Amino acid sequence: VPRGTLVLLAAGAVAVLGCITSIVLADGRPLYADAFVYWFHAKLLASGRLFVPLVGGQAFFDPAMAPNPCSTPFAFVGSRWFPVSTPLAPLSYAIGMLAGVPWLVGPVLGGVLVVATYFLGKEAYDAQTGLAAAVLGGACPWLILVSADYLTHVPGAVFDTAFIALALGTFRSPSAWRAALAGACLGLGANARPLSALGVCAPIAVAWVYWLVRQPRAAWKATLAFGLGLAIPICGLLAYNRLTTGKPLLFGYQIAARTVRSNPDFVKSGWHWTPQLGVSNLLRSLYGLQMHSMRWPIPWLALSLGVLLALRASSKEKSGRTLLLLATLLSLAVAYSFHGRVGYGLSLIHISE
């Protein structure tokens, strides 16, 4: 069977099973609590609005009424009421709503993530490794479940994974168009999940600067193209913030978090983030991810297979890419340790492949 056919079959399996899960379990509607917020956000965008006027009942939605620091799905700025989520994932679901098939968007993006995973494995190592990663992705029930809902994780994972693959390809063979696509994917990933994009890009940014310093003639055109590709979606995100929160660099998340912290009940609770809390929650999340992502009976089997695939790298170049991918994984983990509460691996779905 041709390799491309196997990759498409794995991607198609995720898409089809995701659609079936969405329709059978929830009749094409949200499943997870956060998904209801993104669903509402998508309906706003589909109606041509970024926010709605607050007509009353703020106590039912105000994050100041919820002492849990994670219960902050909405922001209030003057008379404007809007979800705190960044726009890319809700916009993709809004397109599905306008087409009459919102339940199709997530599963299709889940299939695209499998394809992106293949190209990442191929770019980092070889086609066989990419195929193994794609097949593992297609067999991941956790990916199917997350793809079946209206969440931000899979859309963000698609663009973050594509960014890594395109960046590695640019290092291998400098190309302005490939670098521009890498920048655009990183920017779109930031429009879905900014913290994830920051964690993913930090080690690659260091490697890119090192490449630019060591080989300026080969790297300067690609660097310029990358910057231009990145600027377009980032400007879009800043414009969205300006229209909703009133300031380009102010996110809805920040407004909601500040509101919660001003709640007297929250202040009395004494809750505050600490490094120990962040590491504890992160380790709990990683454990849950490992135990539930593949549902295999042998603990750490999926991770062990990933390590074995990485050890196949024999050349110095491939070993360097292994270190870069491990640094990206570590950087993403450090970024998520700053969450007050980390859920059962949902935010880490795109590093499980």
PDB file of C-alpha atoms in Angstrom, residues 14-197:
ATOM      1  CA  VAL A  14      -9.935  10.340  12.739  1.00  0.00           C
ATOM      2  CA  ALA A  15     -12.293  12.505  10.686  1.00  0.00           C
ATOM      3  CA  VAL A  16     -14.971   9.830  10.278  1.00  0.00           C
ATOM      4  CA  LEU A  17     -14.831   8.606  13.869  1.00  0.00           C
ATOM      5  CA  GLY A  18     -14.810  12.203  15.110  1.00  0.00           C
ATOM      6  CA  CYS A  19     -17.978  12.944  13.124  1.00  0.00           C
ATOM      7  CA  ILE A  20     -19.663   9.802  14.416  1.00  0.00           C
ATOM      8  CA  THR A  21     -18.684  10.667  18.005  1.00  0.00           C
ATOM      9  CA  SER A  22     -20.016  14.210  17.684  1.00  0.00           C
ATOM     10  CA  ILE A  23     -23.323  13.192  16.129  1.00  0.00           C
ATOM     11  CA  VAL A  24     -24.006  10.121  18.278  1.00  0.00           C
ATOM     12  CA  LEU A  25     -22.926  11.526  21.656  1.00  0.00           C
ATOM     13  CA  ALA A  26     -24.105  15.120  21.346  1.00  0.00           C
ATOM     14  CA  ASP A  27     -26.164  15.463  18.163  1.00  0.00           C
ATOM     15  CA  GLY A  28     -23.448  17.696  16.727  1.00  0.00           C
ATOM     16  CA  ARG A  29     -23.432  20.053  19.725  1.00  0.00           C
ATOM     17  CA  PRO A  30     -20.734  20.810  22.319  1.00  0.00           C
ATOM     18  CA  LEU A  31     -19.674  18.123  24.791  1.00  0.00           C
ATOM     19  CA  TYR A  32     -17.087  19.702  27.096  1.00  0.00           C
ATOM     20  CA  ALA A  33     -17.817  22.751  29.281  1.00  0.00           C
ATOM     21  CA  ASP A  34     -15.320  25.024  27.503  1.00  0.00           C
ATOM     22  CA  ALA A  35     -16.737  23.967  24.148  1.00  0.00           C
ATOM     23  CA  PHE A  36     -20.005  25.734  24.967  1.00  0.00           C
ATOM     24  CA  VAL A  37     -18.073  28.997  25.243  1.00  0.00           C
ATOM     25  CA  TYR A  38     -16.369  28.460  21.872  1.00  0.00           C
ATOM     26  CA  TRP A  39     -19.728  27.450  20.385  1.00  0.00           C
ATOM     27  CA  PHE A  40     -21.233  30.720  21.605  1.00  0.00           C
ATOM     28  CA  HIS A  41     -18.216  32.619  20.283  1.00  0.00           C
ATOM     29  CA  ALA A  42     -18.629  30.926  16.902  1.00  0.00           C
ATOM     30  CA  LYS A  43     -22.300  31.911  16.800  1.00  0.00           C
ATOM     31  CA  LEU A  44     -21.295  35.510  17.511  1.00  0.00           C
ATOM     32  CA  LEU A  45     -18.794  35.525  14.659  1.00  0.00           C
ATOM     33  CA  ALA A  46     -21.228  33.781  12.319  1.00  0.00           C
ATOM     34  CA  SER A  47     -23.713  36.573  13.009  1.00  0.00           C
ATOM     35  CA  GLY A  48     -21.109  39.197  12.108  1.00  0.00           C
ATOM     36  CA  ARG A  49     -20.503  40.408  15.673  1.00  0.00           C
ATOM     37  CA  LEU A  50     -17.494  40.383  17.986  1.00  0.00           C
ATOM     38  CA  PHE A  51     -19.456  41.035  21.171  1.00  0.00           C
ATOM     39  CA  VAL A  52     -22.981  41.544  22.415  1.00  0.00           C
ATOM     40  CA  PRO A  53     -24.379  44.297  24.630  1.00  0.00           C
ATOM     41  CA  LEU A  54     -24.964  43.256  28.213  1.00  0.00           C
ATOM     42  CA  VAL A  55     -28.707  43.470  28.721  1.00  0.00           C
ATOM     43  CA  GLY A  56     -28.745  42.149  32.279  1.00  0.00           C
ATOM     44  CA  GLY A  57     -27.951  39.027  34.240  1.00  0.00           C
ATOM     45  CA  GLN A  58     -24.238  39.713  34.517  1.00  0.00           C
ATOM     46  CA  ALA A  59     -24.177  37.798  37.797  1.00  0.00           C
ATOM     47  CA  PHE A  60     -24.853  34.594  35.868  1.00  0.00           C
ATOM     48  CA  PHE A  61     -21.736  35.030  33.712  1.00  0.00           C
ATOM     49  CA  ASP A  62     -19.431  37.378  35.594  1.00  0.00           C
ATOM     50  CA  PRO A  63     -16.094  35.685  36.454  1.00  0.00           C
ATOM     51  CA  ALA A  64     -16.040  37.790  39.644  1.00  0.00           C
ATOM     52  CA  MET A  65     -18.820  35.547  40.910  1.00  0.00           C
ATOM     53  CA  ALA A  66     -16.709  32.412  40.461  1.00  0.00           C
ATOM     54  CA  PRO A  67     -13.895  31.926  43.004  1.00  0.00           C
ATOM     55  CA  ASN A  68     -12.354  29.216  40.808  1.00  0.00           C
ATOM     56  CA  PRO A  69      -9.584  31.040  38.872  1.00  0.00           C
ATOM     57  CA  CYS A  70     -10.295  28.888  35.798  1.00  0.00           C
ATOM     58  CA  SER A  71     -13.990  29.787  35.676  1.00  0.00           C
ATOM     59  CA  THR A  72     -13.388  32.809  33.473  1.00  0.00           C
ATOM     60  CA  PRO A  73     -15.035  32.168  30.091  1.00  0.00           C
ATOM     61  CA  PHE A  74     -16.378  35.692  29.571  1.00  0.00           C
ATOM     62  CA  ALA A  75     -15.042  39.229  29.783  1.00  0.00           C
ATOM     63  CA  PHE A  76     -16.915  42.469  30.394  1.00  0.00           C
ATOM     64  CA  VAL A  77     -15.639  45.798  29.057  1.00  0.00           C
ATOM     65  CA  GLY A  78     -18.138  48.575  29.569  1.00  0.00           C
ATOM     66  CA  SER A  79     -21.360  47.409  27.946  1.00  0.00           C
ATOM     67  CA  ARG A  80     -19.544  44.790  25.850  1.00  0.00           C
ATOM     68  CA  TRP A  81     -19.807  41.112  26.711  1.00  0.00           C
ATOM     69  CA  PHE A  82     -17.715  38.561  24.828  1.00  0.00           C
ATOM     70  CA  PRO A  83     -15.926  35.214  25.294  1.00  0.00           C
ATOM     71  CA  VAL A  84     -12.300  35.408  26.308  1.00  0.00           C
ATOM     72  CA  SER A  85     -11.139  32.964  23.624  1.00  0.00           C
ATOM     73  CA  THR A  86      -8.911  34.104  20.789  1.00  0.00           C
ATOM     74  CA  PRO A  87     -10.619  34.135  17.382  1.00  0.00           C
ATOM     75  CA  LEU A  88      -9.187  31.405  15.155  1.00  0.00           C
ATOM     76  CA  ALA A  89     -10.936  28.287  16.484  1.00  0.00           C
ATOM     77  CA  PRO A  90     -14.351  29.971  16.900  1.00  0.00           C
ATOM     78  CA  LEU A  91     -13.960  31.459  13.423  1.00  0.00           C
ATOM     79  CA  SER A  92     -13.374  28.011  11.933  1.00  0.00           C
ATOM     80  CA  TYR A  93     -16.485  26.706  13.666  1.00  0.00           C
ATOM     81  CA  ALA A  94     -18.411  29.796  12.517  1.00  0.00           C
ATOM     82  CA  ILE A  95     -17.563  28.901   8.924  1.00  0.00           C
ATOM     83  CA  GLY A  96     -18.963  25.442   9.588  1.00  0.00           C
ATOM     84  CA  MET A  97     -22.122  26.990  11.030  1.00  0.00           C
ATOM     85  CA  LEU A  98     -22.620  29.140   7.951  1.00  0.00           C
ATOM     86  CA  ALA A  99     -22.199  26.027   5.805  1.00  0.00           C
ATOM     87  CA  GLY A 100     -24.653  24.100   7.977  1.00  0.00           C
ATOM     88  CA  VAL A 101     -22.091  21.514   9.154  1.00  0.00           C
ATOM     89  CA  PRO A 102     -20.359  22.886  12.283  1.00  0.00           C
ATOM     90  CA  TRP A 103     -19.834  19.331  13.592  1.00  0.00           C
ATOM     91  CA  LEU A 104     -17.645  18.575  10.565  1.00  0.00           C
ATOM     92  CA  VAL A 105     -14.962  21.195  11.243  1.00  0.00           C
ATOM     93  CA  GLY A 106     -13.264  19.637  14.277  1.00  0.00           C
ATOM     94  CA  PRO A 107     -13.023  16.089  12.885  1.00  0.00           C
ATOM     95  CA  VAL A 108     -11.645  17.373   9.573  1.00  0.00           C
ATOM     96  CA  LEU A 109      -9.023  19.390  11.440  1.00  0.00           C
ATOM     97  CA  GLY A 110      -8.210  16.255  13.446  1.00  0.00           C
ATOM     98  CA  GLY A 111      -7.498  14.473  10.175  1.00  0.00           C
ATOM     99  CA  VAL A 112      -5.379  17.396   9.007  1.00  0.00           C
ATOM    100  CA  LEU A 113      -3.401  17.138  12.251  1.00  0.00           C
ATOM    101  CA  VAL A 114      -2.582  13.510  11.423  1.00  0.00           C
ATOM    102  CA  VAL A 115      -1.278  14.601   8.008  1.00  0.00           C
ATOM    103  CA  ALA A 116       0.739  17.423   9.603  1.00  0.00           C
ATOM    104  CA  THR A 117       2.183  14.905  12.054  1.00  0.00           C
ATOM    105  CA  TYR A 118       3.323  12.756   9.154  1.00  0.00           C
ATOM    106  CA  PHE A 119       5.170  15.662   7.550  1.00  0.00           C
ATOM    107  CA  LEU A 120       6.735  16.602  10.875  1.00  0.00           C
ATOM    108  CA  GLY A 121       8.073  13.068  11.350  1.00  0.00           C
ATOM    109  CA  LYS A 122       9.260  12.969   7.752  1.00  0.00           C
ATOM    110  CA  GLU A 123      10.996  16.334   8.041  1.00  0.00           C
ATOM    111  CA  ALA A 124      12.628  15.546  11.371  1.00  0.00           C
ATOM    112  CA  TYR A 125      13.698  11.984  10.498  1.00  0.00           C
ATOM    113  CA  ASP A 126      12.373  10.121   7.480  1.00  0.00           C
ATOM    114  CA  ALA A 127       9.182   9.013   5.754  1.00  0.00           C
ATOM    115  CA  GLN A 128       8.952   5.770   7.742  1.00  0.00           C
ATOM    116  CA  THR A 129       9.014   7.690  11.015  1.00  0.00           C
ATOM    117  CA  GLY A 130       6.401  10.086   9.706  1.00  0.00           C
ATOM    118  CA  LEU A 131       4.175   7.184   8.710  1.00  0.00           C
ATOM    119  CA  ALA A 132       4.525   5.572  12.147  1.00  0.00           C
ATOM    120  CA  ALA A 133       3.604   8.874  13.817  1.00  0.00           C
ATOM    121  CA  ALA A 134       0.589   9.316  11.524  1.00  0.00           C
ATOM    122  CA  VAL A 135      -0.663   5.794  12.229  1.00  0.00           C
ATOM    123  CA  LEU A 136      -0.300   6.350  15.980  1.00  0.00           C
ATOM    124  CA  GLY A 137      -2.221   9.599  15.594  1.00  0.00           C
ATOM    125  CA  GLY A 138      -4.968   7.867  13.674  1.00  0.00           C
ATOM    126  CA  ALA A 139      -5.240   5.240  16.418  1.00  0.00           C
ATOM    127  CA  CYS A 140      -5.435   7.793  19.242  1.00  0.00           C
ATOM    128  CA  PRO A 141      -8.927   7.779  20.822  1.00  0.00           C
ATOM    129  CA  TRP A 142      -8.107  10.950  22.745  1.00  0.00           C
ATOM    130  CA  LEU A 143      -7.492  12.830  19.497  1.00  0.00           C
ATOM    131  CA  ILE A 144     -10.786  11.530  18.106  1.00  0.00           C
ATOM    132  CA  LEU A 145     -12.663  12.680  21.201  1.00  0.00           C
ATOM    133  CA  VAL A 146     -11.103  16.153  21.231  1.00  0.00           C
ATOM    134  CA  SER A 147     -11.665  16.532  17.487  1.00  0.00           C
ATOM    135  CA  ALA A 148     -15.352  15.715  17.979  1.00  0.00           C
ATOM    136  CA  ASP A 149     -15.859  18.764  20.198  1.00  0.00           C
ATOM    137  CA  TYR A 150     -15.717  22.521  19.657  1.00  0.00           C
ATOM    138  CA  LEU A 151     -12.372  23.182  21.333  1.00  0.00           C
ATOM    139  CA  THR A 152      -9.280  25.223  20.485  1.00  0.00           C
ATOM    140  CA  HIS A 153      -6.738  22.453  20.968  1.00  0.00           C
ATOM    141  CA  VAL A 154      -6.899  20.720  17.602  1.00  0.00           C
ATOM    142  CA  PRO A 155      -6.963  23.912  15.469  1.00  0.00           C
ATOM    143  CA  GLY A 156      -3.988  25.224  17.437  1.00  0.00           C
ATOM    144  CA  ALA A 157      -2.190  21.882  17.177  1.00  0.00           C
ATOM    145  CA  VAL A 158      -2.590  21.811  13.394  1.00  0.00           C
ATOM    146  CA  PHE A 159      -0.803  25.115  12.926  1.00  0.00           C
ATOM    147  CA  ASP A 160       1.805  24.540  15.646  1.00  0.00           C
ATOM    148  CA  THR A 161       2.733  21.176  14.143  1.00  0.00           C
ATOM    149  CA  ALA A 162       2.857  22.636  10.635  1.00  0.00           C
ATOM    150  CA  PHE A 163       5.070  25.447  11.929  1.00  0.00           C
ATOM    151  CA  ILE A 164       7.608  23.020  13.396  1.00  0.00           C
ATOM    152  CA  ALA A 165       7.707  20.933  10.212  1.00  0.00           C
ATOM    153  CA  LEU A 166       8.097  23.994   7.972  1.00  0.00           C
ATOM    154  CA  ALA A 167      10.779  25.505  10.234  1.00  0.00           C
ATOM    155  CA  LEU A 168      12.798  22.282  10.136  1.00  0.00           C
ATOM    156  CA  GLY A 169      12.382  22.213   6.363  1.00  0.00           C
ATOM    157  CA  THR A 170      13.638  25.779   6.146  1.00  0.00           C
ATOM    158  CA  PHE A 171      16.745  24.917   8.158  1.00  0.00           C
ATOM    159  CA  ARG A 172      17.413  21.977   5.852  1.00  0.00           C
ATOM    160  CA  SER A 173      16.772  23.805   2.580  1.00  0.00           C
ATOM    161  CA  PRO A 174      16.345  27.592   2.894  1.00  0.00           C
ATOM    162  CA  SER A 175      13.252  28.744   1.037  1.00  0.00           C
ATOM    163  CA  ALA A 176      11.447  32.067   1.294  1.00  0.00           C
ATOM    164  CA  TRP A 177       7.997  30.614   0.639  1.00  0.00           C
ATOM    165  CA  ARG A 178       8.489  27.802   3.148  1.00  0.00           C
ATOM    166  CA  ALA A 179       9.688  30.285   5.762  1.00  0.00           C
ATOM    167  CA  ALA A 180       6.715  32.557   5.055  1.00  0.00           C
ATOM    168  CA  LEU A 181       4.347  29.623   5.529  1.00  0.00           C
ATOM    169  CA  ALA A 182       6.121  28.765   8.791  1.00  0.00           C
ATOM    170  CA  GLY A 183       5.588  32.305  10.040  1.00  0.00           C
ATOM    171  CA  ALA A 184       1.950  32.287   8.976  1.00  0.00           C
ATOM    172  CA  CYS A 185       1.332  28.955  10.719  1.00  0.00           C
ATOM    173  CA  LEU A 186       2.929  30.211  13.923  1.00  0.00           C
ATOM    174  CA  GLY A 187       0.792  33.349  13.786  1.00  0.00           C
ATOM    175  CA  LEU A 188      -2.371  31.342  13.187  1.00  0.00           C
ATOM    176  CA  GLY A 189      -1.420  29.040  16.056  1.00  0.00           C
ATOM    177  CA  ALA A 190      -1.151  32.124  18.274  1.00  0.00           C
ATOM    178  CA  ASN A 191      -4.642  33.103  17.130  1.00  0.00           C
ATOM    179  CA  ALA A 192      -5.874  29.741  18.465  1.00  0.00           C
ATOM    180  CA  ARG A 193      -3.819  29.195  21.616  1.00  0.00           C
ATOM    181  CA  PRO A 194      -1.230  31.930  22.302  1.00  0.00           C
ATOM    182  CA  LEU A 195       0.498  30.174  25.198  1.00  0.00           C
ATOM    183  CA  SER A 196       0.917  26.973  23.176  1.00  0.00           C
ATOM    184  CA  ALA A 197       2.389  28.918  20.258  1.00  0.00           C
TER     185      ALA A 197
END
